[in-house]
Amino acid sequence: MKKNRHSSTAEATAAVRAWHTLHHEPRILDDPYAIDLTSGAWRRICRSRLLSWLTFEWVLKTLKPIAAEIICRSRYTEDKLEAAMGKGIDQYVLLGAGFDSYALRQPPGAEKLRIFELDHPLSQEVKRQRLGSHGDQLPNSLEFVPIDFEAQTLAEVLERSSYDPQKPAFFSWLGVVQYLPSNAVASTLETLAAYAVPGSEVVFDYLLPASELSPSDRPILERLQRFTERRGEPLSSYFTLADLRTMADQYGFDVVENFSPADQGAAYCQEGNHGLTPFTGYPIIHLRRR
Ligand SMILES: C[S@@+](CC[C@H](N)C(=O)[O-])C[C@H]1O[C@@H](n2cnc3c(N)ncnc32)[C@H](O)[C@@H]1O
């Protein structure tokens, strides 16, 4: 992230959810709060049918498969969270929450869920301002936990929160690991293992290295690299499934599922979803603590 500035990529992902919610029917994810959480410039684009078409279908057309993954990853995570709640998990920790609005969209039956939004203090400050009047609708069970992953450990901030390390939890880590060096991903998983009792679950998405992509899909990754770099948030790590299996195993996690881009498409992007086909280099992985 740029020094002294909140996350610009988090605004872009909120804009994708706002665009999808405002202009697509049927929807993979219904996120009516995303429009108020993104930046003023993205808000103007998303509210206009013409500007949003020009932006998402023309200027950023190459990145449309990335947009599809952004929408699918939230939907997948919320589906898995619901299943976890059914098994009695009542703590939800969002690592790098950005402008995620789940706390405002909690489905009936989720009232007992304690939600911990961990994010950079600058991103969190802007989110709280943009929540405006929606802030009154936030559940009392939501706790904002500021963290600068580059200066603080996950362990120290969880210690300071009301997170209960004796109870299982569900962790989401969406759109974040690709911005961290691979050793930071490993050390976060190691810390998570210490704070996640058996049965706890983790969902995150990751980018495959270019060598795993077909030549026709590599330009999508190159376009994403340029897009994030220009926003001061360059991509940093790429993993194969074999890398993540080894890492997960080392820290005591089982891989429940590697939800491939083809799986995402088959599950969520059926006809009528406006040509949303998830990028072949963007799988989602679901882990469970042994
Ligand atoms: C691409 S956004 C993803 C946001 C959200 N999870 C989503 O899916 O829309 C990346 C998030 O990582 C957070 N982040 C990046 N660097 C960070 C750091 N050093 N410490 C804490 N959070 C950081 C940003 O504030 C931002 O919210």
Coordinates of C-alpha atoms in Angstrom, one line a residue, residues 157-263:
V157 CA -3.6 -7.6 17.6
L158 CA -5.7 -10.7 18.2
E159 CA -4.5 -10.7 21.8
R160 CA -5.8 -7.1 22.2
S161 CA -9.2 -7.9 20.7
S162 CA -12.0 -9.9 22.3
Y163 CA -11.3 -12.8 19.9
D164 CA -11.5 -16.0 21.9
P165 CA -8.6 -18.3 20.9
Q166 CA -10.3 -21.3 22.7
K167 CA -13.2 -21.3 20.3
P168 CA -13.1 -22.2 16.6
A169 CA -13.3 -19.4 14.1
F170 CA -13.8 -18.8 10.4
F171 CA -11.1 -16.6 8.8
S172 CA -11.4 -15.0 5.3
W173 CA -8.4 -13.5 3.7
L174 CA -9.6 -12.2 0.3
G175 CA -7.6 -10.3 -2.2
V176 CA -4.7 -10.0 0.2
V177 CA -2.1 -12.8 0.0
Q178 CA -1.1 -11.8 -3.6
Y179 CA 0.2 -8.4 -2.2
L180 CA 2.3 -10.0 0.5
P181 CA 5.7 -11.7 0.1
S182 CA 5.4 -15.4 0.3
N183 CA 7.3 -15.5 3.7
A184 CA 4.6 -13.2 5.1
V185 CA 1.9 -15.5 3.9
A186 CA 3.7 -18.4 5.6
S187 CA 4.2 -16.6 8.8
T188 CA 0.5 -15.5 8.9
L189 CA -0.6 -19.1 8.4
E190 CA 1.7 -20.1 11.2
T191 CA 0.2 -17.5 13.5
L192 CA -3.3 -18.5 12.5
A193 CA -2.5 -22.1 13.4
A194 CA -1.6 -21.0 16.9
Y195 CA -4.8 -19.0 17.3
A196 CA -7.2 -21.3 15.5
V197 CA -8.3 -24.3 17.5
P198 CA -9.1 -27.5 15.5
G199 CA -12.1 -27.2 13.3
S200 CA -11.3 -23.5 12.5
E201 CA -11.5 -22.7 8.8
V202 CA -9.6 -20.3 6.5
V203 CA -10.6 -19.2 3.0
F204 CA -8.4 -17.2 0.7
D205 CA -7.7 -16.7 -3.0
Y206 CA -4.3 -16.8 -4.6
L207 CA -2.7 -16.1 -8.0
L208 CA -1.0 -18.9 -10.0
P209 CA 2.4 -18.1 -11.4
A210 CA 2.4 -17.1 -15.1
S211 CA 4.1 -20.4 -16.0
E212 CA 0.8 -22.2 -15.0
L213 CA -1.3 -20.1 -17.4
S214 CA -2.0 -20.6 -21.0
P215 CA -0.3 -18.1 -23.3
S216 CA -3.7 -16.6 -24.1
D217 CA -4.4 -15.9 -20.4
R218 CA -1.0 -14.4 -19.5
P219 CA -2.0 -10.9 -20.8
I220 CA -4.8 -10.8 -18.2
L221 CA -2.2 -11.3 -15.4
E222 CA 0.1 -8.7 -17.0
R223 CA -2.8 -6.2 -17.1
L224 CA -3.6 -6.9 -13.4
Q225 CA 0.1 -6.4 -12.5
R226 CA 0.1 -3.0 -14.3
F227 CA -3.3 -2.0 -12.7
T228 CA -2.2 -2.8 -9.1
E229 CA 1.3 -1.4 -9.6
R230 CA -0.1 2.0 -10.8
R231 CA -2.1 2.1 -7.6
G232 CA 1.0 1.6 -5.5
E233 CA 0.0 -2.0 -4.5
P234 CA 2.2 -4.3 -6.7
L235 CA 1.5 -8.0 -6.8
S236 CA 4.1 -9.9 -4.8
S237 CA 3.4 -13.6 -4.5
Y238 CA 2.2 -16.4 -6.7
F239 CA 1.6 -20.0 -5.5
T240 CA 0.9 -23.4 -7.1
L241 CA -1.6 -25.7 -5.4
A242 CA 1.3 -28.0 -4.5
D243 CA 3.1 -25.0 -2.7
L244 CA 0.0 -24.3 -0.7
R245 CA -0.7 -27.9 0.2
T246 CA 2.9 -28.2 1.6
M247 CA 2.5 -24.9 3.5
A248 CA -0.9 -25.8 4.9
D249 CA 0.3 -29.2 5.9
Q250 CA 3.3 -27.8 7.6
Y251 CA 1.2 -25.5 9.8
G252 CA -1.5 -28.1 10.6
F253 CA -4.2 -27.3 8.1
D254 CA -6.0 -29.8 5.8
V255 CA -7.1 -28.6 2.3
V256 CA -10.9 -29.0 2.3
E257 CA -11.2 -27.7 -1.2
N258 CA -9.3 -26.0 -3.9
F259 CA -12.1 -24.1 -5.7
S260 CA -10.7 -23.7 -9.2
P261 CA -11.8 -20.9 -11.5
A262 CA -13.7 -23.6 -13.5
D263 CA -15.5 -24.6 -10.3

